[in-house]
mmCIF file of C-alpha atoms in Angstrom:
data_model
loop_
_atom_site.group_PDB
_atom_site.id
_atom_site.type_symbol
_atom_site.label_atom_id
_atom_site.label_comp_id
_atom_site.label_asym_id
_atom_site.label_seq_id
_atom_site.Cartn_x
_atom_site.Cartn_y
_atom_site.Cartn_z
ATOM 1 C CA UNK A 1 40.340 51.952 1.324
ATOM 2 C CA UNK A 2 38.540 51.290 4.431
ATOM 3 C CA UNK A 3 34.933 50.914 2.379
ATOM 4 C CA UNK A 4 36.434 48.473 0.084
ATOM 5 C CA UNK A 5 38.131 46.412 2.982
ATOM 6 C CA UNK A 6 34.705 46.142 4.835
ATOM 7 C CA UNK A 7 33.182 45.239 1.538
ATOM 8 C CA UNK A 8 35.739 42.108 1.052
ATOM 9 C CA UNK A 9 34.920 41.167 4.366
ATOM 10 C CA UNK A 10 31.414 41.071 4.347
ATOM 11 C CA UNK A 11 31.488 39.205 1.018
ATOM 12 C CA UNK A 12 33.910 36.654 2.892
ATOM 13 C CA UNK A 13 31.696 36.225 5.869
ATOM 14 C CA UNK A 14 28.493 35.637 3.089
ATOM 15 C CA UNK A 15 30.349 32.958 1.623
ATOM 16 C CA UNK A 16 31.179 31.384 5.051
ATOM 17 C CA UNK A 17 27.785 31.978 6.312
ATOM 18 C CA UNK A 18 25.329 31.275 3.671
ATOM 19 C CA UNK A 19 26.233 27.718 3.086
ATOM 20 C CA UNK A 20 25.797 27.527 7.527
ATOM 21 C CA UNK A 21 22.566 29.613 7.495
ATOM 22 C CA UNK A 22 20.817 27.325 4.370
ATOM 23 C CA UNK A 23 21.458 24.607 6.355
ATOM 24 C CA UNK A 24 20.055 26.012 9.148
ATOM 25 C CA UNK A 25 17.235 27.195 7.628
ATOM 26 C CA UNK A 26 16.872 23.996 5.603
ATOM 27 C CA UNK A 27 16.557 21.931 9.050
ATOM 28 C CA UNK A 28 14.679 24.066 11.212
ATOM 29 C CA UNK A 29 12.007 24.506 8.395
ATOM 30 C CA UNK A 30 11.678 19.970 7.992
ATOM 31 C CA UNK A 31 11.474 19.964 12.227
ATOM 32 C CA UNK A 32 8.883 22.866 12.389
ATOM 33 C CA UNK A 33 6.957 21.543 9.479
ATOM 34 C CA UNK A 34 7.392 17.871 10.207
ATOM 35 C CA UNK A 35 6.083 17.782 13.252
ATOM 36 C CA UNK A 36 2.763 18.490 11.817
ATOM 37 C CA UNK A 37 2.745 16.044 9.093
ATOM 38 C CA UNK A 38 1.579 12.663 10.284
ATOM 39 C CA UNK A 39 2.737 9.412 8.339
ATOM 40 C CA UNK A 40 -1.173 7.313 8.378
ATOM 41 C CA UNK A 41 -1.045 3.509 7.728
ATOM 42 C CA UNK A 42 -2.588 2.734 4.254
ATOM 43 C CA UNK A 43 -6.269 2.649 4.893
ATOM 44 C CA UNK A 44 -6.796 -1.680 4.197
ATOM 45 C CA UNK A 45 -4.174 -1.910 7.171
ATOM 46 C CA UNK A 46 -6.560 -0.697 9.680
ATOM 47 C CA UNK A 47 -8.117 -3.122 11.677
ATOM 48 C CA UNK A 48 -11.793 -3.753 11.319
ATOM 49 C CA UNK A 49 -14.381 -3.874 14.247
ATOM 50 C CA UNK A 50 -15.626 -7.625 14.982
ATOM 51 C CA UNK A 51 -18.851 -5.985 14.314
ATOM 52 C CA UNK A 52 -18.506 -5.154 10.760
ATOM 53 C CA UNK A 53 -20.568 -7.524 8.569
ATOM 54 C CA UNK A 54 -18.141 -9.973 6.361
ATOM 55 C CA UNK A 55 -19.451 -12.104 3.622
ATOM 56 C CA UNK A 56 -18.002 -14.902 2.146
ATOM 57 C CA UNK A 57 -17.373 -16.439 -1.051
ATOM 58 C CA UNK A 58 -16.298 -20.704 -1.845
ATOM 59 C CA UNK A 59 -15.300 -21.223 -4.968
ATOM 60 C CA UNK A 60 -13.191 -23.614 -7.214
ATOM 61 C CA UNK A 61 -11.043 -21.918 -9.695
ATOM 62 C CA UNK A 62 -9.041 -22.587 -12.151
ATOM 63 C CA UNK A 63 -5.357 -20.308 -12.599
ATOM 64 C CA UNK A 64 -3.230 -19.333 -15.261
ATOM 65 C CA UNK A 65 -0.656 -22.595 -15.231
ATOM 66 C CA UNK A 66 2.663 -21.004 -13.519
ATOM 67 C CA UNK A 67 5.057 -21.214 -10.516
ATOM 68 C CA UNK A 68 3.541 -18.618 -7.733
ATOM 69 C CA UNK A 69 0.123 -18.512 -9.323
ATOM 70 C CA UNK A 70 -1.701 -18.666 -5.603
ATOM 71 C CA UNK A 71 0.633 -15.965 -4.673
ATOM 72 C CA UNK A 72 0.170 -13.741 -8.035
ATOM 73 C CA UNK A 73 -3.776 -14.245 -7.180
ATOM 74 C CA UNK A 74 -3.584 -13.215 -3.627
ATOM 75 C CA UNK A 75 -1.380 -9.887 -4.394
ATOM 76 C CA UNK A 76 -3.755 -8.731 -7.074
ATOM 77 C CA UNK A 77 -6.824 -9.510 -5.471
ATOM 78 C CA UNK A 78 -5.331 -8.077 -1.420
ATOM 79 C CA UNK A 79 -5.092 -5.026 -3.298
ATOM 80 C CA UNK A 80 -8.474 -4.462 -2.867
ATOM 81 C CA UNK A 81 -9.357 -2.970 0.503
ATOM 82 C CA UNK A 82 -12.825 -5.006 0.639
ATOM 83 C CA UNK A 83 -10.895 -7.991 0.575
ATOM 84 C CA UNK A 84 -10.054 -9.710 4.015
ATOM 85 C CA UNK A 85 -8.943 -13.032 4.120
ATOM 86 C CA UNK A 86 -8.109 -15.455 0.944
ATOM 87 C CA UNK A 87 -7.945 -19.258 2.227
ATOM 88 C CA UNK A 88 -6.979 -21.968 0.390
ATOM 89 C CA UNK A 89 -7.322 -25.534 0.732
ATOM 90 C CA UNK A 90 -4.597 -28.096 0.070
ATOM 91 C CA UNK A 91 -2.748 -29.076 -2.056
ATOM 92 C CA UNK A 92 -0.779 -26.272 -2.313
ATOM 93 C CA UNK A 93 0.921 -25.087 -5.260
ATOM 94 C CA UNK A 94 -1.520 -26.095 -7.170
ATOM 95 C CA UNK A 95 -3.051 -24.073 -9.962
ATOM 96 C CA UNK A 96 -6.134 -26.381 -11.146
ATOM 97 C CA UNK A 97 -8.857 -27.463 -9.481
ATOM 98 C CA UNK A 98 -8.479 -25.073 -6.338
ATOM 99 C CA UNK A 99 -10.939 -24.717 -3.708
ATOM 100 C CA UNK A 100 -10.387 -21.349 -1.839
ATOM 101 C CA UNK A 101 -12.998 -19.119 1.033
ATOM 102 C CA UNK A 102 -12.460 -15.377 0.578
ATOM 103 C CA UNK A 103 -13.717 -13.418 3.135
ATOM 104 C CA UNK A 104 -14.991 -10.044 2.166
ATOM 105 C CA UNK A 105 -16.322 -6.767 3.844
ATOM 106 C CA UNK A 106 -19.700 -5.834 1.960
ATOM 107 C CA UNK A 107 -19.126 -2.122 2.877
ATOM 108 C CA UNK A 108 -16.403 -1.606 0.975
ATOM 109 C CA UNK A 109 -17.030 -4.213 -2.041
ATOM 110 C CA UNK A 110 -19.819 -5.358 -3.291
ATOM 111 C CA UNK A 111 -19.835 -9.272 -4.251
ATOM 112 C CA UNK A 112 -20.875 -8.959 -7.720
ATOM 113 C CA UNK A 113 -17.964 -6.887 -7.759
ATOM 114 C CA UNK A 114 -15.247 -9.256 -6.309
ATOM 115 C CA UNK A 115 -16.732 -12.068 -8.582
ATOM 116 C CA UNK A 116 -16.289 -9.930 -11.679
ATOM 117 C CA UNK A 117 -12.240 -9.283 -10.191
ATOM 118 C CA UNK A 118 -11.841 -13.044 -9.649
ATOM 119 C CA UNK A 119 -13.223 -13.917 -12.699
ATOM 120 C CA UNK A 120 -10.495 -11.568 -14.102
ATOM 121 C CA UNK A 121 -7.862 -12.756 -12.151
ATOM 122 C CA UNK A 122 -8.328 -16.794 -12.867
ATOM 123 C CA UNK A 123 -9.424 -19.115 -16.074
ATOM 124 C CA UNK A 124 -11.885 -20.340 -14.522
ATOM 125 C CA UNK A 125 -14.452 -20.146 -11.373
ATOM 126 C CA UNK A 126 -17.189 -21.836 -10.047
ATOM 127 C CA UNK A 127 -18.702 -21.424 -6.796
ATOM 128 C CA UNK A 128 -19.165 -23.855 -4.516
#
């Protein structure tokens, strides 16, 4: 009788103390290991140093006729970490006829490179 009450009871404390102890376990586990893990900005949100060499690019191009098309250029083409600035000229909200700078960093894309992305990007580009 006495093994068979100590055995209900330890079965009763397991149930009340594994659901406590996982938890515990669970949290001291993310604080130990999270400590060491280290959230990094994405790598294009890094500044650059002034004396990085940028290049730049003028050009007149032509986009796909839609609302947002300066907007749809400048999210595909920022994804690019080469890519630092993309200026345009007025008017804006235009899609024909646009004259737009983009400066570049040579280090990290090449020029015949962002030409060939533009020239995916837009209808039609000629530089300036």
């Amino acid at each position: 009788m006495l093994q068979l009450s100590a055995r209900i009871l330890r079965t009763r404390a397991c149930r009340r103390l594994r659901p406590w102890a996982l938890l515990t376990l669970t949290v001291g586990l993310q604080a130990c290991g999270g400590a060491a893990v280290r959230s990094a900005p994405p790598g294009h949100d890094r500044p650059v140093p002034a004396s990085e060499q940028r290049g730049e690019l003028r050009l007149q191009l032509e986009l796909e006729q839609r609302a947002g098309c300066e907007e749809d250029f400048d999210l595909a083409l920022y994804q690019d970490p080469g890519v630092e600035l993309i200026d345009w000229e007025e008017p804006f909200g235009e899609c024909k006829a646009r004259q737009v700078t983009i400066r570049y960093l040579p280090r990290r894309i090449a020029r015949d490179a962002l030409l060939k992305r533009i020239q995916e990007l837009a209808v039609d580009v000629k530089l300036r």
